[in-house]
Amino acid sequence: TAKFIMAEQQAGKDNGVEAGDPKRLGELAKKSKKLELELVKRSKKEEELAKKAKKEEEIKRKKEEELAKKNKKKEEEKRKVVEEVFTKTRKEDEVLKKKKDVKNEEEKKNAENDKLRANDKATSKNTKIVNKGKTYCQACKKKCSGEVLRVQDKYFHIACFKCTVCKNSLAQGGFFFKDGVYFCTNDYQKQFGTKCANCGLYVEGEVVSALGKTYHQKCFTCARCRQAFPGGERVTYTGKEVLCAKCVQIPVRETQSLQSSPTSTSGTECAGCKEELKEGQALIALDRQWHIWCFKCKACGSVLHGEYMGKDGVPYC
């Protein structure tokens, strides 16, 4: 301010104004005071700007901390989901293994039944013979005389060849042999037989094993047209029902007709590989259409032909 006043005085001298002029001094004092006020305002403004910048920096730091916490929480949730999926997949694999074991046991039992039925056919022919030598009944251990029964390499009195359960004679009709004893057909089926999953009767002869269940060949039918599946024909399990090659096309055409005018699957995109579906290649599952070979377990990648589970529109075995 003093420099400003001195400069103004010098300017006054140059202009012919006396340095001690009261009027001039008053004007200089006003200018000096005004300058001081402006400097004070500028200083306050700079302080306010500094505070604002500091506050913004603090807000930015807090936001970054919150974002870091959110990202950490998301990563933790993602890790938990992955662990749950792996745990669930492992449990499902165990369940599937048990189902396969049950299926293998049923197939083994069916094979044994077939073998026994074959033995039945072989032994039911010409079992009555006339005893010509010294033979003993396998049941009563007494000497056989006259007409006896020969079952494989053993001999029985006709009256002694009985079912081990109901004690009825096995001399007429078929029988089963298991664990060293003989059974009539009814008692064998009650103890060791397998029931058809459709009609509930015991299965004999040719059987069909599917989805862990056993059926008479005539009872394993399409869920829609109710026709028995011809031997060797491809069948499709949708997760709810088993369909023949003709019926599996019906829902595909209906879905396509809601989207466009064509009546075949041409132009429809596979939900798995995203390529075009062609006639006879598609199945419907999880409300979408797939190539038969593209409908795979998300976890292990195996093609699904039977039961499956769906989560978020994705199939799992």
PDB file of C-alpha atoms in Angstrom:
ATOM      1  CA  THR A   1       0.000   0.000   0.000  1.00  0.00           C
ATOM      2  CA  ALA A   2       2.856   2.349   0.853  1.00  0.00           C
ATOM      3  CA  LYS A   3       4.469   1.600  -2.477  1.00  0.00           C
ATOM      4  CA  PHE A   4       1.125   2.229  -4.163  1.00  0.00           C
ATOM      5  CA  ILE A   5       0.782   5.644  -2.378  1.00  0.00           C
ATOM      6  CA  MET A   6       4.366   6.608  -3.246  1.00  0.00           C
ATOM      7  CA  ALA A   7       3.763   5.659  -6.860  1.00  0.00           C
ATOM      8  CA  GLU A   8       0.582   7.712  -6.926  1.00  0.00           C
ATOM      9  CA  GLN A   9       2.387  10.704  -5.347  1.00  0.00           C
ATOM     10  CA  GLN A  10       5.121  10.508  -7.957  1.00  0.00           C
ATOM     11  CA  ALA A  11       2.463  10.375 -10.641  1.00  0.00           C
ATOM     12  CA  GLY A  12       0.842  13.451  -9.048  1.00  0.00           C
ATOM     13  CA  LYS A  13       4.112  15.347  -9.173  1.00  0.00           C
ATOM     14  CA  ASP A  14       4.570  14.433 -12.778  1.00  0.00           C
ATOM     15  CA  ASN A  15       1.092  15.811 -13.450  1.00  0.00           C
ATOM     16  CA  GLY A  16       1.738  18.994 -11.472  1.00  0.00           C
ATOM     17  CA  VAL A  17      -0.161  17.962  -8.335  1.00  0.00           C
ATOM     18  CA  GLU A  18       1.411  18.597  -4.950  1.00  0.00           C
ATOM     19  CA  ALA A  19       2.366  15.548  -2.940  1.00  0.00           C
ATOM     20  CA  GLY A  20       0.756  16.887   0.205  1.00  0.00           C
ATOM     21  CA  ASP A  21      -2.571  17.716  -1.430  1.00  0.00           C
ATOM     22  CA  PRO A  22      -5.279  16.551   1.029  1.00  0.00           C
ATOM     23  CA  LYS A  23      -7.712  15.698  -1.707  1.00  0.00           C
ATOM     24  CA  ARG A  24      -5.145  13.618  -3.464  1.00  0.00           C
ATOM     25  CA  LEU A  25      -4.148  11.877  -0.258  1.00  0.00           C
ATOM     26  CA  GLY A  26      -7.783  11.009   0.452  1.00  0.00           C
ATOM     27  CA  GLU A  27      -8.209   9.427  -2.933  1.00  0.00           C
ATOM     28  CA  LEU A  28      -5.006   7.446  -2.443  1.00  0.00           C
ATOM     29  CA  ALA A  29      -6.221   6.192   0.933  1.00  0.00           C
ATOM     30  CA  LYS A  30      -9.528   5.014  -0.579  1.00  0.00           C
ATOM     31  CA  LYS A  31      -7.729   3.189  -3.356  1.00  0.00           C
ATOM     32  CA  SER A  32      -5.384   1.605  -0.845  1.00  0.00           C
ATOM     33  CA  LYS A  33      -8.296   0.374   1.305  1.00  0.00           C
ATOM     34  CA  LYS A  34     -10.113  -0.973  -1.728  1.00  0.00           C
ATOM     35  CA  LEU A  35      -6.980  -2.846  -2.777  1.00  0.00           C
ATOM     36  CA  GLU A  36      -6.645  -4.350   0.695  1.00  0.00           C
ATOM     37  CA  LEU A  37     -10.276  -5.554   0.590  1.00  0.00           C
ATOM     38  CA  GLU A  38      -9.712  -7.168  -2.794  1.00  0.00           C
ATOM     39  CA  LEU A  39      -6.601  -8.933  -1.482  1.00  0.00           C
ATOM     40  CA  VAL A  40      -8.551 -10.225   1.535  1.00  0.00           C
ATOM     41  CA  LYS A  41     -11.366 -11.504  -0.725  1.00  0.00           C
ATOM     42  CA  ARG A  42      -8.871 -13.192  -3.007  1.00  0.00           C
ATOM     43  CA  SER A  43      -7.197 -14.869  -0.031  1.00  0.00           C
ATOM     44  CA  LYS A  44     -10.570 -16.121   1.279  1.00  0.00           C
ATOM     45  CA  LYS A  45     -11.505 -17.418  -2.163  1.00  0.00           C
ATOM     46  CA  GLU A  46      -8.225 -19.307  -2.417  1.00  0.00           C
ATOM     47  CA  GLU A  47      -8.857 -20.825   1.020  1.00  0.00           C
ATOM     48  CA  GLU A  48     -12.379 -21.888  -0.028  1.00  0.00           C
ATOM     49  CA  LEU A  49     -11.035 -23.452  -3.230  1.00  0.00           C
ATOM     50  CA  ALA A  50      -8.405 -25.324  -1.237  1.00  0.00           C
ATOM     51  CA  LYS A  51     -11.067 -26.612   1.199  1.00  0.00           C
ATOM     52  CA  LYS A  52     -13.314 -27.646  -1.690  1.00  0.00           C
ATOM     53  CA  ALA A  53     -10.471 -29.494  -3.413  1.00  0.00           C
ATOM     54  CA  LYS A  54      -9.613 -31.255  -0.145  1.00  0.00           C
ATOM     55  CA  LYS A  55     -13.270 -32.226   0.359  1.00  0.00           C
ATOM     56  CA  GLU A  56     -13.545 -33.568  -3.199  1.00  0.00           C
ATOM     57  CA  GLU A  57     -10.364 -35.560  -2.689  1.00  0.00           C
ATOM     58  CA  GLU A  58     -11.823 -37.039   0.510  1.00  0.00           C
ATOM     59  CA  ILE A  59     -15.084 -37.959  -1.282  1.00  0.00           C
ATOM     60  CA  LYS A  60     -13.122 -39.567  -4.121  1.00  0.00           C
ATOM     61  CA  ARG A  61     -11.059 -41.582  -1.634  1.00  0.00           C
ATOM     62  CA  LYS A  62     -14.200 -42.812   0.154  1.00  0.00           C
ATOM     63  CA  LYS A  63     -15.808 -43.819  -3.158  1.00  0.00           C
ATOM     64  CA  GLU A  64     -12.699 -45.767  -4.128  1.00  0.00           C
ATOM     65  CA  GLU A  65     -12.741 -47.535  -0.746  1.00  0.00           C
ATOM     66  CA  GLU A  66     -16.457 -48.399  -1.138  1.00  0.00           C
ATOM     67  CA  LEU A  67     -15.869 -49.684  -4.687  1.00  0.00           C
ATOM     68  CA  ALA A  68     -12.975 -51.826  -3.470  1.00  0.00           C
ATOM     69  CA  LYS A  69     -15.207 -53.268  -0.717  1.00  0.00           C
ATOM     70  CA  LYS A  70     -17.990 -54.021  -3.236  1.00  0.00           C
ATOM     71  CA  ASN A  71     -15.561 -55.727  -5.619  1.00  0.00           C
ATOM     72  CA  LYS A  72     -14.162 -57.793  -2.757  1.00  0.00           C
ATOM     73  CA  LYS A  73     -17.688 -58.782  -1.705  1.00  0.00           C
ATOM     74  CA  LYS A  74     -18.597 -59.753  -5.290  1.00  0.00           C
ATOM     75  CA  GLU A  75     -15.466 -61.889  -5.589  1.00  0.00           C
ATOM     76  CA  GLU A  76     -16.343 -63.610  -2.318  1.00  0.00           C
ATOM     77  CA  GLU A  77     -19.921 -64.272  -3.479  1.00  0.00           C
ATOM     78  CA  LYS A  78     -18.647 -65.567  -6.823  1.00  0.00           C
ATOM     79  CA  ARG A  79     -16.241 -67.911  -5.041  1.00  0.00           C
ATOM     80  CA  LYS A  80     -19.069 -69.232  -2.847  1.00  0.00           C
ATOM     81  CA  VAL A  81     -21.289 -69.835  -5.898  1.00  0.00           C
ATOM     82  CA  VAL A  82     -18.493 -71.759  -7.622  1.00  0.00           C
ATOM     83  CA  GLU A  83     -17.955 -73.851  -4.491  1.00  0.00           C
ATOM     84  CA  GLU A  84     -21.701 -74.558  -4.252  1.00  0.00           C
ATOM     85  CA  VAL A  85     -21.822 -75.608  -7.924  1.00  0.00           C
ATOM     86  CA  PHE A  86     -18.861 -77.952  -7.462  1.00  0.00           C
ATOM     87  CA  THR A  87     -20.402 -79.406  -4.291  1.00  0.00           C
ATOM     88  CA  LYS A  88     -23.764 -79.882  -5.994  1.00  0.00           C
ATOM     89  CA  THR A  89     -22.121 -81.395  -9.075  1.00  0.00           C
ATOM     90  CA  ARG A  90     -20.193 -83.838  -6.900  1.00  0.00           C
ATOM     91  CA  LYS A  91     -23.380 -84.880  -5.081  1.00  0.00           C
ATOM     92  CA  GLU A  92     -25.230 -85.265  -8.384  1.00  0.00           C
ATOM     93  CA  ASP A  93     -22.375 -87.409  -9.690  1.00  0.00           C
ATOM     94  CA  GLU A  94     -22.716 -89.622  -6.624  1.00  0.00           C
ATOM     95  CA  VAL A  95     -26.481 -89.934  -7.183  1.00  0.00           C
ATOM     96  CA  LEU A  96     -25.907 -90.731 -10.867  1.00  0.00           C
ATOM     97  CA  LYS A  97     -23.329 -93.363  -9.936  1.00  0.00           C
ATOM     98  CA  LYS A  98     -25.818 -94.991  -7.555  1.00  0.00           C
ATOM     99  CA  LYS A  99     -28.463 -95.012 -10.296  1.00  0.00           C
ATOM    100  CA  LYS A 100     -25.989 -96.613 -12.699  1.00  0.00           C
ATOM    101  CA  ASP A 101     -25.125 -99.240 -10.078  1.00  0.00           C
ATOM    102  CA  VAL A 102     -28.828-100.009  -9.602  1.00  0.00           C
ATOM    103  CA  LYS A 103     -29.287-100.227 -13.372  1.00  0.00           C
ATOM    104  CA  ASN A 104     -26.297-102.569 -13.724  1.00  0.00           C
ATOM    105  CA  GLU A 105     -27.668-104.731 -10.920  1.00  0.00           C
ATOM    106  CA  GLU A 106     -31.052-104.924 -12.655  1.00  0.00           C
ATOM    107  CA  GLU A 107     -29.419-105.812 -15.964  1.00  0.00           C
ATOM    108  CA  LYS A 108     -27.379-108.476 -14.205  1.00  0.00           C
ATOM    109  CA  LYS A 109     -30.542-109.850 -12.610  1.00  0.00           C
ATOM    110  CA  ASN A 110     -32.342-109.825 -15.973  1.00  0.00           C
ATOM    111  CA  ALA A 111     -29.437-111.656 -17.595  1.00  0.00           C
ATOM    112  CA  GLU A 112     -29.572-114.244 -14.826  1.00  0.00           C
ATOM    113  CA  ASN A 113     -33.316-114.617 -15.353  1.00  0.00           C
ATOM    114  CA  ASP A 114     -32.754-115.137 -19.076  1.00  0.00           C
ATOM    115  CA  LYS A 115     -30.139-117.778 -18.328  1.00  0.00           C
ATOM    116  CA  LEU A 116     -32.462-119.544 -15.922  1.00  0.00           C
ATOM    117  CA  ARG A 117     -35.297-119.424 -18.450  1.00  0.00           C
ATOM    118  CA  ALA A 118     -32.959-120.937 -21.013  1.00  0.00           C
ATOM    119  CA  ASN A 119     -32.129-123.694 -18.524  1.00  0.00           C
ATOM    120  CA  ASP A 120     -35.849-124.116 -17.925  1.00  0.00           C
ATOM    121  CA  LYS A 121     -36.455-124.689 -21.632  1.00  0.00           C
ATOM    122  CA  ALA A 122     -33.561-127.112 -21.842  1.00  0.00           C
ATOM    123  CA  THR A 123     -34.575-129.158 -18.795  1.00  0.00           C
ATOM    124  CA  SER A 124     -38.336-129.137 -19.303  1.00  0.00           C
ATOM    125  CA  LYS A 125     -37.985-131.322 -22.388  1.00  0.00           C
ATOM    126  CA  ASN A 126     -37.933-135.087 -21.919  1.00  0.00           C
ATOM    127  CA  THR A 127     -37.197-134.943 -18.187  1.00  0.00           C
ATOM    128  CA  LYS A 128     -39.162-138.119 -17.578  1.00  0.00           C
ATOM    129  CA  ILE A 129     -37.028-141.209 -18.027  1.00  0.00           C
ATOM    130  CA  VAL A 130     -37.238-144.848 -17.053  1.00  0.00           C
ATOM    131  CA  ASN A 131     -34.652-145.766 -14.464  1.00  0.00           C
ATOM    132  CA  LYS A 132     -32.339-148.494 -15.703  1.00  0.00           C
ATOM    133  CA  GLY A 133     -29.602-148.290 -13.075  1.00  0.00           C
ATOM    134  CA  LYS A 134     -29.034-147.548  -9.424  1.00  0.00           C
ATOM    135  CA  THR A 135     -29.831-143.868  -8.935  1.00  0.00           C
ATOM    136  CA  TYR A 136     -30.950-141.930  -5.871  1.00  0.00           C
ATOM    137  CA  CYS A 137     -33.467-139.111  -5.539  1.00  0.00           C
ATOM    138  CA  GLN A 138     -31.771-135.761  -4.947  1.00  0.00           C
ATOM    139  CA  ALA A 139     -34.584-134.724  -2.576  1.00  0.00           C
ATOM    140  CA  CYS A 140     -35.334-137.743  -0.359  1.00  0.00           C
ATOM    141  CA  LYS A 141     -31.998-139.542  -0.946  1.00  0.00           C
ATOM    142  CA  LYS A 142     -33.844-142.821  -1.519  1.00  0.00           C
ATOM    143  CA  LYS A 143     -33.266-145.171  -4.416  1.00  0.00           C
ATOM    144  CA  CYS A 144     -35.156-144.281  -7.574  1.00  0.00           C
ATOM    145  CA  SER A 145     -37.201-146.942  -9.285  1.00  0.00           C
ATOM    146  CA  GLY A 146     -39.549-146.901 -12.230  1.00  0.00           C
ATOM    147  CA  GLU A 147     -40.233-143.538 -13.850  1.00  0.00           C
ATOM    148  CA  VAL A 148     -38.109-140.674 -12.503  1.00  0.00           C
ATOM    149  CA  LEU A 149     -37.243-137.096 -13.458  1.00  0.00           C
ATOM    150  CA  ARG A 150     -33.815-136.070 -14.632  1.00  0.00           C
ATOM    151  CA  VAL A 151     -33.034-132.396 -14.111  1.00  0.00           C
ATOM    152  CA  GLN A 152     -29.673-131.565 -15.655  1.00  0.00           C
ATOM    153  CA  ASP A 153     -27.383-134.142 -13.950  1.00  0.00           C
ATOM    154  CA  LYS A 154     -29.694-134.907 -10.994  1.00  0.00           C
ATOM    155  CA  TYR A 155     -32.575-137.371 -10.499  1.00  0.00           C
ATOM    156  CA  PHE A 156     -35.852-136.981  -8.584  1.00  0.00           C
ATOM    157  CA  HIS A 157     -38.924-139.014  -7.805  1.00  0.00           C
ATOM    158  CA  ILE A 158     -41.782-137.324  -9.631  1.00  0.00           C
ATOM    159  CA  ALA A 159     -43.500-136.679  -6.290  1.00  0.00           C
ATOM    160  CA  CYS A 160     -40.282-135.265  -4.754  1.00  0.00           C
ATOM    161  CA  PHE A 161     -39.560-132.619  -7.379  1.00  0.00           C
ATOM    162  CA  LYS A 162     -41.324-129.675  -5.671  1.00  0.00           C
ATOM    163  CA  CYS A 163     -41.060-125.921  -5.287  1.00  0.00           C
ATOM    164  CA  THR A 164     -39.018-125.120  -2.177  1.00  0.00           C
ATOM    165  CA  VAL A 165     -41.555-122.433  -1.144  1.00  0.00           C
ATOM    166  CA  CYS A 166     -45.104-123.584  -1.966  1.00  0.00           C
ATOM    167  CA  LYS A 167     -44.250-127.325  -2.160  1.00  0.00           C
ATOM    168  CA  ASN A 168     -46.260-127.701  -5.384  1.00  0.00           C
ATOM    169  CA  SER A 169     -45.002-130.239  -7.930  1.00  0.00           C
ATOM    170  CA  LEU A 170     -42.583-129.024 -10.580  1.00  0.00           C
ATOM    171  CA  ALA A 171     -42.952-132.151 -12.701  1.00  0.00           C
ATOM    172  CA  GLN A 172     -45.267-130.289 -15.085  1.00  0.00           C
ATOM    173  CA  GLY A 173     -44.342-126.888 -16.495  1.00  0.00           C
ATOM    174  CA  GLY A 174     -41.316-124.703 -15.957  1.00  0.00           C
ATOM    175  CA  PHE A 175     -39.163-124.045 -12.920  1.00  0.00           C
ATOM    176  CA  PHE A 176     -36.218-121.916 -11.770  1.00  0.00           C
ATOM    177  CA  PHE A 177     -32.998-123.006 -10.068  1.00  0.00           C
ATOM    178  CA  LYS A 178     -31.135-120.620  -7.741  1.00  0.00           C
ATOM    179  CA  ASP A 179     -28.653-121.123  -4.888  1.00  0.00           C
ATOM    180  CA  GLY A 180     -29.077-124.899  -5.038  1.00  0.00           C
ATOM    181  CA  VAL A 181     -32.880-124.974  -4.720  1.00  0.00           C
ATOM    182  CA  TYR A 182     -35.805-125.093  -7.152  1.00  0.00           C
ATOM    183  CA  PHE A 183     -38.708-122.634  -7.447  1.00  0.00           C
ATOM    184  CA  CYS A 184     -41.952-122.495  -9.353  1.00  0.00           C
ATOM    185  CA  THR A 185     -42.365-119.460 -11.611  1.00  0.00           C
ATOM    186  CA  ASN A 186     -44.646-117.525  -9.221  1.00  0.00           C
ATOM    187  CA  ASP A 187     -42.477-117.938  -6.135  1.00  0.00           C
ATOM    188  CA  TYR A 188     -39.287-117.181  -8.019  1.00  0.00           C
ATOM    189  CA  GLN A 189     -40.747-113.954  -9.371  1.00  0.00           C
ATOM    190  CA  LYS A 190     -42.003-112.935  -5.923  1.00  0.00           C
ATOM    191  CA  GLN A 191     -38.555-113.379  -4.393  1.00  0.00           C
ATOM    192  CA  PHE A 192     -36.185-112.469  -7.198  1.00  0.00           C
ATOM    193  CA  GLY A 193     -38.250-111.122 -10.090  1.00  0.00           C
ATOM    194  CA  THR A 194     -38.397-107.556 -11.434  1.00  0.00           C
ATOM    195  CA  LYS A 195     -41.663-105.706 -11.980  1.00  0.00           C
ATOM    196  CA  CYS A 196     -42.428-103.688 -15.094  1.00  0.00           C
ATOM    197  CA  ALA A 197     -42.384 -99.945 -14.255  1.00  0.00           C
ATOM    198  CA  ASN A 198     -45.469 -99.461 -16.449  1.00  0.00           C
ATOM    199  CA  CYS A 199     -47.936-102.321 -15.838  1.00  0.00           C
ATOM    200  CA  GLY A 200     -46.559-103.551 -12.496  1.00  0.00           C
ATOM    201  CA  LEU A 201     -46.385-107.209 -13.604  1.00  0.00           C
ATOM    202  CA  TYR A 202     -43.235-109.311 -13.442  1.00  0.00           C
ATOM    203  CA  VAL A 203     -41.081-109.163 -16.544  1.00  0.00           C
ATOM    204  CA  GLU A 204     -40.063-112.260 -18.493  1.00  0.00           C
ATOM    205  CA  GLY A 205     -38.368-112.829 -21.801  1.00  0.00           C
ATOM    206  CA  GLU A 206     -37.142-109.727 -23.621  1.00  0.00           C
ATOM    207  CA  VAL A 207     -37.095-106.634 -21.424  1.00  0.00           C
ATOM    208  CA  VAL A 208     -36.112-102.981 -21.814  1.00  0.00           C
ATOM    209  CA  SER A 209     -33.993-101.129 -19.234  1.00  0.00           C
ATOM    210  CA  ALA A 210     -34.215 -97.335 -19.451  1.00  0.00           C
ATOM    211  CA  LEU A 211     -33.692 -94.459 -17.001  1.00  0.00           C
ATOM    212  CA  GLY A 212     -32.999 -96.912 -14.181  1.00  0.00           C
ATOM    213  CA  LYS A 213     -36.301 -98.786 -14.700  1.00  0.00           C
ATOM    214  CA  THR A 214     -37.301-102.064 -16.354  1.00  0.00           C
ATOM    215  CA  TYR A 215     -40.207-102.540 -18.778  1.00  0.00           C
ATOM    216  CA  HIS A 216     -41.860-105.214 -20.877  1.00  0.00           C
ATOM    217  CA  GLN A 217     -40.918-104.447 -24.453  1.00  0.00           C
ATOM    218  CA  LYS A 218     -44.575-103.746 -25.275  1.00  0.00           C
ATOM    219  CA  CYS A 219     -44.957-101.492 -22.187  1.00  0.00           C
ATOM    220  CA  PHE A 220     -42.073 -99.158 -23.069  1.00  0.00           C
ATOM    221  CA  THR A 221     -44.107 -96.705 -25.166  1.00  0.00           C
ATOM    222  CA  CYS A 222     -44.010 -93.107 -26.408  1.00  0.00           C
ATOM    223  CA  ALA A 223     -45.596 -90.756 -23.840  1.00  0.00           C
ATOM    224  CA  ARG A 224     -47.700 -89.082 -26.560  1.00  0.00           C
ATOM    225  CA  CYS A 225     -48.747 -91.559 -29.245  1.00  0.00           C
ATOM    226  CA  ARG A 226     -48.582 -94.541 -26.817  1.00  0.00           C
ATOM    227  CA  GLN A 227     -46.968 -96.723 -29.492  1.00  0.00           C
ATOM    228  CA  ALA A 228     -44.253 -99.191 -28.473  1.00  0.00           C
ATOM    229  CA  PHE A 229     -40.774 -98.223 -29.666  1.00  0.00           C
ATOM    230  CA  PRO A 230     -39.510-100.423 -32.529  1.00  0.00           C
ATOM    231  CA  GLY A 231     -36.238-102.199 -31.842  1.00  0.00           C
ATOM    232  CA  GLY A 232     -33.194-100.024 -32.517  1.00  0.00           C
ATOM    233  CA  GLU A 233     -35.188 -96.782 -32.903  1.00  0.00           C
ATOM    234  CA  ARG A 234     -33.734 -93.623 -31.337  1.00  0.00           C
ATOM    235  CA  VAL A 235     -35.846 -92.249 -28.493  1.00  0.00           C
ATOM    236  CA  THR A 236     -35.612 -88.841 -26.829  1.00  0.00           C
ATOM    237  CA  TYR A 237     -36.002 -88.067 -23.117  1.00  0.00           C
ATOM    238  CA  THR A 238     -37.085 -84.432 -22.630  1.00  0.00           C
ATOM    239  CA  GLY A 239     -36.578 -84.414 -18.888  1.00  0.00           C
ATOM    240  CA  LYS A 240     -40.247 -85.215 -18.285  1.00  0.00           C
ATOM    241  CA  GLU A 241     -41.235 -87.830 -20.848  1.00  0.00           C
ATOM    242  CA  VAL A 242     -39.855 -90.251 -23.442  1.00  0.00           C
ATOM    243  CA  LEU A 243     -40.840 -89.540 -27.049  1.00  0.00           C
ATOM    244  CA  CYS A 244     -40.478 -91.387 -30.347  1.00  0.00           C
ATOM    245  CA  ALA A 245     -38.730 -89.851 -33.357  1.00  0.00           C
ATOM    246  CA  LYS A 246     -42.040 -88.594 -34.805  1.00  0.00           C
ATOM    247  CA  CYS A 247     -43.540 -87.077 -31.662  1.00  0.00           C
ATOM    248  CA  VAL A 248     -40.328 -85.302 -30.663  1.00  0.00           C
ATOM    249  CA  GLN A 249     -40.743 -83.111 -33.766  1.00  0.00           C
ATOM    250  CA  ILE A 250     -44.197 -81.832 -32.779  1.00  0.00           C
ATOM    251  CA  PRO A 251     -43.158 -79.294 -30.102  1.00  0.00           C
ATOM    252  CA  VAL A 252     -40.305 -78.097 -32.335  1.00  0.00           C
ATOM    253  CA  ARG A 253     -42.720 -77.224 -35.165  1.00  0.00           C
ATOM    254  CA  GLU A 254     -45.184 -75.565 -32.781  1.00  0.00           C
ATOM    255  CA  THR A 255     -42.465 -73.372 -31.302  1.00  0.00           C
ATOM    256  CA  GLN A 256     -41.209 -72.437 -34.760  1.00  0.00           C
ATOM    257  CA  SER A 257     -44.710 -71.521 -35.956  1.00  0.00           C
ATOM    258  CA  LEU A 258     -45.023 -68.978 -33.160  1.00  0.00           C
ATOM    259  CA  GLN A 259     -41.883 -67.241 -34.405  1.00  0.00           C
ATOM    260  CA  SER A 260     -42.173 -67.502 -38.176  1.00  0.00           C
ATOM    261  CA  SER A 261     -44.139 -69.188 -40.939  1.00  0.00           C
ATOM    262  CA  PRO A 262     -41.924 -72.236 -41.810  1.00  0.00           C
ATOM    263  CA  THR A 263     -43.097 -75.580 -40.406  1.00  0.00           C
ATOM    264  CA  SER A 264     -39.667 -77.226 -40.006  1.00  0.00           C
ATOM    265  CA  THR A 265     -36.710 -76.518 -37.726  1.00  0.00           C
ATOM    266  CA  SER A 266     -34.695 -74.956 -40.588  1.00  0.00           C
ATOM    267  CA  GLY A 267     -33.490 -71.500 -39.604  1.00  0.00           C
ATOM    268  CA  THR A 268     -33.887 -72.121 -35.851  1.00  0.00           C
ATOM    269  CA  GLU A 269     -30.725 -71.610 -33.816  1.00  0.00           C
ATOM    270  CA  CYS A 270     -29.345 -74.298 -31.472  1.00  0.00           C
ATOM    271  CA  ALA A 271     -29.104 -73.016 -27.886  1.00  0.00           C
ATOM    272  CA  GLY A 272     -25.761 -74.810 -27.530  1.00  0.00           C
ATOM    273  CA  CYS A 273     -23.607 -74.200 -30.626  1.00  0.00           C
ATOM    274  CA  LYS A 274     -25.746 -71.353 -32.057  1.00  0.00           C
ATOM    275  CA  GLU A 275     -25.766 -73.075 -35.459  1.00  0.00           C
ATOM    276  CA  GLU A 276     -28.868 -73.771 -37.538  1.00  0.00           C
ATOM    277  CA  LEU A 277     -31.055 -76.719 -36.576  1.00  0.00           C
ATOM    278  CA  LYS A 278     -32.113 -79.150 -39.299  1.00  0.00           C
ATOM    279  CA  GLU A 279     -35.073 -81.518 -39.453  1.00  0.00           C
ATOM    280  CA  GLY A 280     -34.711 -84.461 -37.074  1.00  0.00           C
ATOM    281  CA  GLN A 281     -31.729 -83.026 -35.184  1.00  0.00           C
ATOM    282  CA  ALA A 282     -33.490 -81.090 -32.418  1.00  0.00           C
ATOM    283  CA  LEU A 283     -34.858 -81.690 -28.963  1.00  0.00           C
ATOM    284  CA  ILE A 284     -36.629 -79.268 -26.632  1.00  0.00           C
ATOM    285  CA  ALA A 285     -35.355 -78.764 -23.084  1.00  0.00           C
ATOM    286  CA  LEU A 286     -35.359 -75.798 -20.688  1.00  0.00           C
ATOM    287  CA  ASP A 287     -37.769 -74.015 -23.069  1.00  0.00           C
ATOM    288  CA  ARG A 288     -35.125 -73.928 -25.839  1.00  0.00           C
ATOM    289  CA  GLN A 289     -34.126 -76.043 -28.832  1.00  0.00           C
ATOM    290  CA  TRP A 290     -30.839 -77.970 -29.023  1.00  0.00           C
ATOM    291  CA  HIS A 291     -28.981 -80.316 -31.327  1.00  0.00           C
ATOM    292  CA  ILE A 292     -29.175 -83.757 -29.728  1.00  0.00           C
ATOM    293  CA  TRP A 293     -25.368 -83.803 -29.441  1.00  0.00           C
ATOM    294  CA  CYS A 294     -25.201 -80.217 -28.082  1.00  0.00           C
ATOM    295  CA  PHE A 295     -27.395 -80.861 -25.022  1.00  0.00           C
ATOM    296  CA  LYS A 296     -24.493 -81.362 -22.582  1.00  0.00           C
ATOM    297  CA  CYS A 297     -23.816 -81.031 -18.865  1.00  0.00           C
ATOM    298  CA  LYS A 298     -22.358 -77.582 -18.169  1.00  0.00           C
ATOM    299  CA  ALA A 299     -19.967 -78.990 -15.549  1.00  0.00           C
ATOM    300  CA  CYS A 300     -18.513 -82.171 -17.128  1.00  0.00           C
ATOM    301  CA  GLY A 301     -19.447 -81.715 -20.814  1.00  0.00           C
ATOM    302  CA  SER A 302     -21.063 -85.151 -21.217  1.00  0.00           C
ATOM    303  CA  VAL A 303     -24.036 -85.438 -23.600  1.00  0.00           C
ATOM    304  CA  LEU A 304     -27.323 -85.797 -21.694  1.00  0.00           C
ATOM    305  CA  HIS A 305     -29.657 -88.604 -22.821  1.00  0.00           C
ATOM    306  CA  GLY A 306     -31.714 -89.174 -19.682  1.00  0.00           C
ATOM    307  CA  GLU A 307     -32.415 -87.323 -16.455  1.00  0.00           C
ATOM    308  CA  TYR A 308     -30.900 -83.883 -15.947  1.00  0.00           C
ATOM    309  CA  MET A 309     -31.211 -80.807 -13.763  1.00  0.00           C
ATOM    310  CA  GLY A 310     -31.512 -77.222 -14.971  1.00  0.00           C
ATOM    311  CA  LYS A 311     -30.233 -74.055 -13.293  1.00  0.00           C
ATOM    312  CA  ASP A 312     -30.422 -70.573 -14.838  1.00  0.00           C
ATOM    313  CA  GLY A 313     -31.337 -72.147 -18.185  1.00  0.00           C
ATOM    314  CA  VAL A 314     -28.227 -74.390 -18.181  1.00  0.00           C
ATOM    315  CA  PRO A 315     -28.369 -78.244 -17.998  1.00  0.00           C
ATOM    316  CA  TYR A 316     -26.389 -80.356 -15.520  1.00  0.00           C
ATOM    317  CA  CYS A 317     -26.125 -84.145 -15.219  1.00  0.00           C
TER     318      CYS A 317
END
